[in-house]
Amino acid sequence: MKGKSVIVTGAGSGLGREISRIIAQQGGLVTAADINEAGGNETVDMITKAGGKATFVKTNIAVEAECEQLTKVALDMFGRLDGAVNNAAAGQNAARLHETDLKHWNHIMDVNLTGTFLCMKYQIPPMLEAGRGSIVNIASYAGLFGFESATEYCASKAGVMGLTRAAAVEYGHHNIRVNAVCPGLMFTGMQAEVLREKADVLNEIVGMTALGRPSRTEEVAESAVWLLSDSSSYITGVSLPADGGMAGSGVSRVTRDWA
Ligand SMILES: NC(=O)c1ccc[n+]([C@@H]2O[C@H](COP(=O)([O-])OP(=O)(O)OC[C@H]3O[C@@H](n4cnc5c(N)ncnc54)[C@H](O)[C@@H]3O)[C@@H](O)[C@H]2O)c1
């Protein structure tokens, strides 16, 4: 990633922070975005203290003007935009479909799906101008499998996979690659609290993996950085499961209710 300018959304915690750290460690220039100002600044401090280069832009990815501004800051700061990892997302509310209110559904779609679209909308023009670029969207194993009490989240992540495929076709001829990573279980953010309290749910999800364990966040982050980098130069349009073999092994036991 040496000298590459990359936007990472949701960089204020969890997977986004880890992806930002790895990119900076490899000599990349990170524009870290998050709605959480404290978390985003912390990520930038971490990177800077380790000798890397990063800047923070407070961004709500559900707001178009803020996505436009995010790309503008990356260009002003580093003079180019080589890549982006669209990772920011909001979690599920653990309610059944018929009990999910429209406001919540809209919020999840606005952040996870429309937010990813809006980020790409402003990341792609400078890449078109440069004649190259690489985008990695973070989907989920929930985009590949159905889970109870997570319909809005599953639908939003399947949407991200569709968006990725279509954009790969649209921009492949312009030397812009668009891929996705579907993480399996990671102990990050809100997910960690839920899973620590619900050993049965945790065991069932781990039971769906071939490796028989949850991931370390850096294992998923490394996959995303590889897809972002030139090392994967002939790969576009894929949604890569980094899920311990849930999708690859075809193990698909249905989990119980998360509510
Ligand atoms: N944790 C898991 O097990 C898991 C599994 C599959 C997929 N994922 C996906 O991985 C990605 C990273 O999640 P994580 O596990 O690191 O969770 P996390 O909660 O630690 O990180 C998500 C980040 O997104 C930010 N964010 C939320 N809404 C935003 C908005 N509107 N605008 C800008 N930033 C916003 C949050 O502030 C947070 O820093 C997400 O796309 C998530 O859906 C996570």
Short mmCIF file of C-alpha atoms and ligand atoms in Angstrom, two decimals:
data_model
loop_
_atom_site.label_atom_id
_atom_site.label_comp_id
_atom_site.label_asym_id
_atom_site.label_seq_id
_atom_site.Cartn_x
_atom_site.Cartn_y
_atom_site.Cartn_z
CA MET A 1 0.00 0.00 0.00
CA LYS A 2 3.09 2.24 -0.05
CA GLY A 3 2.17 5.79 -1.07
CA LYS A 4 -1.45 4.84 -1.81
CA SER A 5 -4.16 7.21 -0.61
CA VAL A 6 -7.10 5.27 0.81
CA ILE A 7 -10.39 6.23 2.45
CA VAL A 8 -11.58 3.90 5.22
CA THR A 9 -15.07 4.42 6.63
CA GLY A 10 -16.06 3.19 10.07
CA ALA A 11 -12.39 3.63 10.96
CA GLY A 12 -13.17 4.63 14.53
CA SER A 13 -13.33 1.09 15.88
CA GLY A 14 -13.22 -2.63 15.18
CA LEU A 15 -12.48 -3.83 11.67
CA GLY A 16 -12.16 -0.32 10.16
CA ARG A 17 -9.51 0.63 12.71
CA GLU A 18 -7.59 -2.56 12.02
CA ILE A 19 -7.75 -2.07 8.25
CA SER A 20 -6.55 1.53 8.68
CA ARG A 21 -3.68 0.38 10.91
CA ILE A 22 -2.49 -2.22 8.39
CA ILE A 23 -2.70 0.17 5.42
CA ALA A 24 -0.70 2.81 7.32
CA GLN A 25 1.82 0.23 8.51
CA GLN A 26 2.43 -0.70 4.88
CA GLY A 27 3.09 2.97 4.02
CA GLY A 28 -0.41 3.92 2.85
CA LEU A 29 -2.02 7.31 3.46
CA VAL A 30 -5.29 6.87 5.34
CA THR A 31 -8.29 9.17 5.35
CA ALA A 32 -10.24 7.73 8.26
CA ALA A 33 -13.96 8.46 8.42
CA ASP A 34 -16.45 7.75 11.17
CA ILE A 35 -19.54 9.25 12.74
CA ASN A 36 -17.77 8.70 16.08
CA GLU A 37 -15.33 11.57 16.41
CA ALA A 38 -13.51 10.27 19.48
CA GLY A 39 -12.97 6.82 17.97
CA GLY A 40 -11.81 8.25 14.65
CA ASN A 41 -9.31 10.60 16.29
CA GLU A 42 -8.03 7.74 18.41
CA THR A 43 -7.36 5.66 15.26
CA VAL A 44 -5.46 8.56 13.69
CA ASP A 45 -3.42 9.10 16.90
CA MET A 46 -2.57 5.40 16.98
CA ILE A 47 -1.35 5.50 13.38
CA THR A 48 0.56 8.75 13.77
CA LYS A 49 2.31 7.55 16.94
CA ALA A 50 3.42 4.43 15.06
CA GLY A 51 4.97 6.67 12.36
CA GLY A 52 2.14 6.35 9.82
CA LYS A 53 0.14 9.01 7.96
CA ALA A 54 -3.59 9.49 8.53
CA THR A 55 -6.22 12.17 8.87
CA PHE A 56 -9.73 12.00 10.35
CA VAL A 57 -12.93 13.31 8.78
CA LYS A 58 -16.11 13.15 10.86
CA THR A 59 -18.59 11.64 8.44
CA ASN A 60 -22.11 10.32 8.56
CA ILE A 61 -22.13 8.10 5.48
CA ALA A 62 -25.92 8.34 5.25
CA VAL A 63 -25.59 12.04 4.35
CA GLU A 64 -24.62 12.71 0.74
CA ALA A 65 -22.87 16.04 1.34
CA GLU A 66 -20.67 14.43 3.99
CA CYS A 67 -19.62 11.64 1.62
CA GLU A 68 -18.74 14.23 -1.01
CA GLN A 69 -16.73 16.18 1.55
CA LEU A 70 -14.90 13.01 2.63
CA THR A 71 -13.49 12.42 -0.83
CA LYS A 72 -12.64 16.09 -1.17
CA VAL A 73 -10.61 16.01 2.07
CA ALA A 74 -8.74 12.87 0.96
CA LEU A 75 -7.83 14.60 -2.34
CA ASP A 76 -6.87 17.88 -0.65
CA MET A 77 -4.79 16.11 1.97
CA PHE A 78 -2.99 13.50 -0.12
CA GLY A 79 -3.46 14.76 -3.69
CA ARG A 80 -4.93 11.49 -5.00
CA LEU A 81 -7.34 8.68 -4.22
CA ASP A 82 -6.16 5.16 -5.01
CA GLY A 83 -8.58 3.12 -2.99
CA ALA A 84 -11.41 2.95 -0.49
CA VAL A 85 -12.71 0.52 2.07
CA ASN A 86 -16.39 1.13 2.72
CA ASN A 87 -16.73 -0.54 6.07
CA ALA A 88 -19.03 1.62 8.23
CA ALA A 89 -22.32 -0.03 9.13
CA ALA A 90 -25.03 -0.14 11.75
CA GLY A 91 -26.07 -3.35 13.50
CA GLN A 92 -29.35 -5.21 13.64
CA ASN A 93 -31.95 -4.59 16.33
CA ALA A 94 -32.70 -8.25 17.00
CA ALA A 95 -36.42 -8.11 16.23
CA ARG A 96 -38.51 -10.29 13.99
CA LEU A 97 -39.54 -8.90 10.62
CA HIS A 98 -43.16 -8.27 11.63
CA GLU A 99 -41.98 -6.41 14.73
CA THR A 100 -39.38 -4.29 12.95
CA ASP A 101 -40.52 -0.72 12.55
CA LEU A 102 -40.01 1.12 9.29
CA LYS A 103 -37.86 3.77 10.96
CA HIS A 104 -35.34 1.15 12.02
CA TRP A 105 -35.45 -0.60 8.63
CA ASN A 106 -34.81 2.72 6.89
CA HIS A 107 -31.93 3.55 9.23
CA ILE A 108 -30.14 0.27 8.50
CA MET A 109 -30.68 0.65 4.75
CA ASP A 110 -29.63 4.34 4.85
CA VAL A 111 -26.33 3.52 6.56
CA ASN A 112 -25.38 0.08 5.26
CA LEU A 113 -26.62 0.17 1.69
CA THR A 114 -27.28 3.79 0.69
CA GLY A 115 -24.23 4.91 2.70
CA THR A 116 -22.00 2.51 0.76
CA PHE A 117 -23.53 3.72 -2.51
CA LEU A 118 -23.00 7.38 -1.56
CA CYS A 119 -19.38 6.80 -0.60
CA MET A 120 -18.72 5.05 -3.93
CA LYS A 121 -20.54 7.77 -5.84
CA TYR A 122 -17.88 10.29 -4.78
CA GLN A 123 -14.89 7.91 -4.71
CA ILE A 124 -15.28 6.78 -8.30
CA PRO A 125 -14.91 10.13 -10.21
CA PRO A 126 -11.29 10.79 -9.10
CA MET A 127 -10.50 7.14 -9.88
CA LEU A 128 -12.01 7.53 -13.36
CA GLU A 129 -9.84 10.58 -13.84
CA ALA A 130 -6.73 8.71 -12.69
CA GLY A 131 -7.60 5.65 -14.79
CA ARG A 132 -7.23 3.27 -11.86
CA GLY A 133 -8.68 2.44 -8.46
CA SER A 134 -9.69 -0.28 -6.07
CA ILE A 135 -12.73 -0.35 -3.81
CA VAL A 136 -13.51 -2.90 -1.13
CA ASN A 137 -16.94 -2.91 0.46
CA ILE A 138 -17.51 -4.74 3.73
CA ALA A 139 -20.56 -6.99 3.49
CA SER A 140 -21.11 -9.87 5.93
CA TYR A 141 -21.78 -13.56 6.34
CA ALA A 142 -25.27 -12.21 6.98
CA GLY A 143 -25.36 -11.26 3.30
CA LEU A 144 -24.73 -14.89 2.40
CA PHE A 145 -26.90 -16.65 5.00
CA GLY A 146 -30.27 -15.95 6.54
CA PHE A 147 -30.43 -15.30 10.29
CA GLU A 148 -33.48 -14.96 12.44
CA SER A 149 -34.28 -11.52 13.80
CA ALA A 150 -31.84 -9.85 11.45
CA THR A 151 -33.85 -9.44 8.24
CA GLU A 152 -32.98 -5.78 7.73
CA TYR A 153 -29.28 -6.37 8.34
CA CYS A 154 -29.16 -9.47 6.10
CA ALA A 155 -31.00 -7.61 3.33
CA SER A 156 -28.70 -4.58 3.59
CA LYS A 157 -25.56 -6.75 3.34
CA ALA A 158 -26.92 -8.78 0.41
CA GLY A 159 -27.55 -5.35 -1.16
CA VAL A 160 -23.91 -4.41 -0.66
CA MET A 161 -22.91 -7.59 -2.50
CA GLY A 162 -25.20 -6.69 -5.43
CA LEU A 163 -23.86 -3.15 -5.51
CA THR A 164 -20.32 -4.55 -5.60
CA ARG A 165 -21.04 -6.89 -8.52
CA ALA A 166 -22.81 -4.25 -10.60
CA ALA A 167 -20.16 -1.59 -9.99
CA ALA A 168 -17.40 -4.08 -10.90
CA VAL A 169 -19.05 -4.57 -14.29
CA GLU A 170 -19.65 -0.88 -14.78
CA TYR A 171 -16.08 0.26 -13.99
CA GLY A 172 -13.90 -2.75 -14.86
CA HIS A 173 -13.16 -1.28 -18.28
CA HIS A 174 -11.88 1.83 -16.53
CA ASN A 175 -9.37 -0.20 -14.52
CA ILE A 176 -11.34 0.25 -11.31
CA ARG A 177 -11.85 -2.94 -9.32
CA VAL A 178 -14.74 -3.33 -6.88
CA ASN A 179 -14.82 -6.25 -4.46
CA ALA A 180 -16.37 -7.08 -1.12
CA VAL A 181 -15.34 -9.01 1.96
CA CYS A 182 -17.93 -10.96 3.93
CA PRO A 183 -16.55 -11.21 7.45
CA GLY A 184 -17.69 -14.00 9.70
CA LEU A 185 -17.87 -13.55 13.42
CA MET A 186 -15.59 -10.89 14.93
CA PHE A 187 -15.55 -9.66 18.50
CA THR A 188 -15.95 -5.98 17.71
CA GLY A 189 -18.29 -3.16 18.69
CA MET A 190 -21.80 -4.00 19.75
CA GLN A 191 -21.50 -7.56 18.52
CA ALA A 192 -18.99 -8.39 21.29
CA GLU A 193 -21.40 -7.42 24.07
CA VAL A 194 -24.28 -9.36 22.57
CA LEU A 195 -22.20 -12.49 22.04
CA ARG A 196 -20.54 -12.45 25.45
CA GLU A 197 -24.00 -12.45 27.04
CA LYS A 198 -25.34 -15.16 24.74
CA ALA A 199 -23.03 -18.15 24.80
CA ASP A 200 -25.59 -20.31 22.98
CA VAL A 201 -25.75 -17.95 20.01
CA LEU A 202 -21.96 -17.69 19.94
CA ASN A 203 -21.59 -21.45 20.00
CA GLU A 204 -24.07 -21.89 17.19
CA ILE A 205 -22.33 -19.38 14.95
CA VAL A 206 -18.91 -20.84 15.69
CA GLY A 207 -20.47 -24.24 14.99
CA MET A 208 -21.21 -23.05 11.44
CA THR A 209 -17.50 -22.51 10.75
CA ALA A 210 -15.16 -25.16 9.42
CA LEU A 211 -12.34 -23.77 11.56
CA GLY A 212 -14.41 -24.00 14.73
CA ARG A 213 -13.54 -20.56 16.07
CA PRO A 214 -14.40 -16.89 15.63
CA SER A 215 -11.89 -14.75 13.71
CA ARG A 216 -9.30 -12.39 14.98
CA THR A 217 -10.19 -8.99 13.53
CA GLU A 218 -6.78 -8.71 11.82
CA GLU A 219 -7.45 -11.92 9.86
CA VAL A 220 -10.43 -10.26 8.19
CA ALA A 221 -8.61 -6.94 7.84
CA GLU A 222 -5.72 -8.63 6.01
CA SER A 223 -8.18 -10.07 3.44
CA ALA A 224 -9.63 -6.62 2.83
CA VAL A 225 -6.19 -5.03 2.40
CA TRP A 226 -5.16 -7.80 0.00
CA LEU A 227 -8.27 -7.23 -2.14
CA LEU A 228 -7.56 -3.50 -2.05
CA SER A 229 -3.93 -3.95 -3.13
CA ASP A 230 -2.41 -4.63 -6.54
CA SER A 231 -1.67 -8.21 -5.37
CA SER A 232 -5.27 -9.04 -6.34
CA SER A 233 -5.12 -7.15 -9.65
CA TYR A 234 -7.14 -9.72 -11.68
CA ILE A 235 -9.96 -10.03 -9.16
CA THR A 236 -13.09 -7.92 -9.35
CA GLY A 237 -16.77 -8.32 -8.50
CA VAL A 238 -16.22 -10.97 -5.85
CA SER A 239 -17.64 -11.05 -2.36
CA LEU A 240 -14.92 -12.95 -0.52
CA PRO A 241 -16.07 -14.82 2.58
CA ALA A 242 -13.52 -14.33 5.39
CA ASP A 243 -15.63 -16.47 7.66
CA GLY A 244 -13.66 -19.48 8.82
CA GLY A 245 -15.22 -21.65 6.15
CA MET A 246 -18.95 -21.07 6.72
CA ALA A 247 -19.69 -20.36 3.07
CA GLY A 248 -16.83 -22.39 1.62
CA SER A 249 -17.60 -25.57 3.52
CA GLY A 250 -21.32 -25.31 2.93
CA VAL A 251 -22.05 -25.74 6.65
CA SER A 252 -25.33 -23.92 7.06
CA ARG A 253 -27.00 -24.77 10.31
CA VAL A 254 -29.68 -22.22 11.07
CA THR A 255 -29.07 -20.24 14.25
CA ARG A 256 -31.73 -19.75 16.86
CA ASP A 257 -33.54 -16.50 17.55
CA TRP A 258 -31.24 -13.59 18.44
CA ALA A 259 -34.03 -11.63 20.12
N1 LIG B 1 -18.44 -7.91 14.01
C1 LIG B 1 -18.86 -8.89 13.23
O1 LIG B 1 -18.96 -10.05 13.66
C2 LIG B 1 -19.18 -8.61 11.78
C3 LIG B 1 -19.54 -9.69 10.99
C4 LIG B 1 -19.82 -9.49 9.64
C5 LIG B 1 -19.71 -8.21 9.12
N2 LIG B 1 -19.35 -7.16 9.91
C6 LIG B 1 -19.23 -5.86 9.27
O2 LIG B 1 -17.91 -5.37 9.49
C7 LIG B 1 -17.92 -3.94 9.41
C8 LIG B 1 -17.22 -3.35 10.61
O3 LIG B 1 -17.98 -3.60 11.77
P1 LIG B 1 -17.31 -3.85 13.19
O4 LIG B 1 -17.56 -5.25 13.54
O5 LIG B 1 -15.94 -3.33 13.18
O6 LIG B 1 -18.28 -2.99 14.11
P2 LIG B 1 -18.04 -1.63 14.87
O7 LIG B 1 -19.37 -1.27 15.45
O8 LIG B 1 -16.88 -1.76 15.78
O9 LIG B 1 -17.64 -0.59 13.71
C9 LIG B 1 -18.55 0.07 12.88
C10 LIG B 1 -18.10 1.52 12.77
O10 LIG B 1 -18.98 2.18 11.87
C11 LIG B 1 -19.27 3.46 12.40
N3 LIG B 1 -20.55 3.94 11.89
C12 LIG B 1 -21.80 3.50 12.18
N4 LIG B 1 -22.71 4.22 11.53
C13 LIG B 1 -22.03 5.14 10.79
C14 LIG B 1 -22.41 6.19 9.92
N5 LIG B 1 -23.71 6.46 9.67
N6 LIG B 1 -21.45 6.93 9.33
C15 LIG B 1 -20.14 6.68 9.58
N7 LIG B 1 -19.71 5.74 10.42
C16 LIG B 1 -20.65 4.98 11.02
C17 LIG B 1 -19.32 3.23 13.91
O11 LIG B 1 -19.17 4.45 14.63
C18 LIG B 1 -18.17 2.26 14.10
O12 LIG B 1 -16.95 2.94 14.36
C19 LIG B 1 -19.38 -3.54 9.28
O13 LIG B 1 -19.68 -3.32 7.91
C20 LIG B 1 -20.13 -4.77 9.79
O14 LIG B 1 -21.42 -4.84 9.29
C21 LIG B 1 -19.09 -7.34 11.23
#
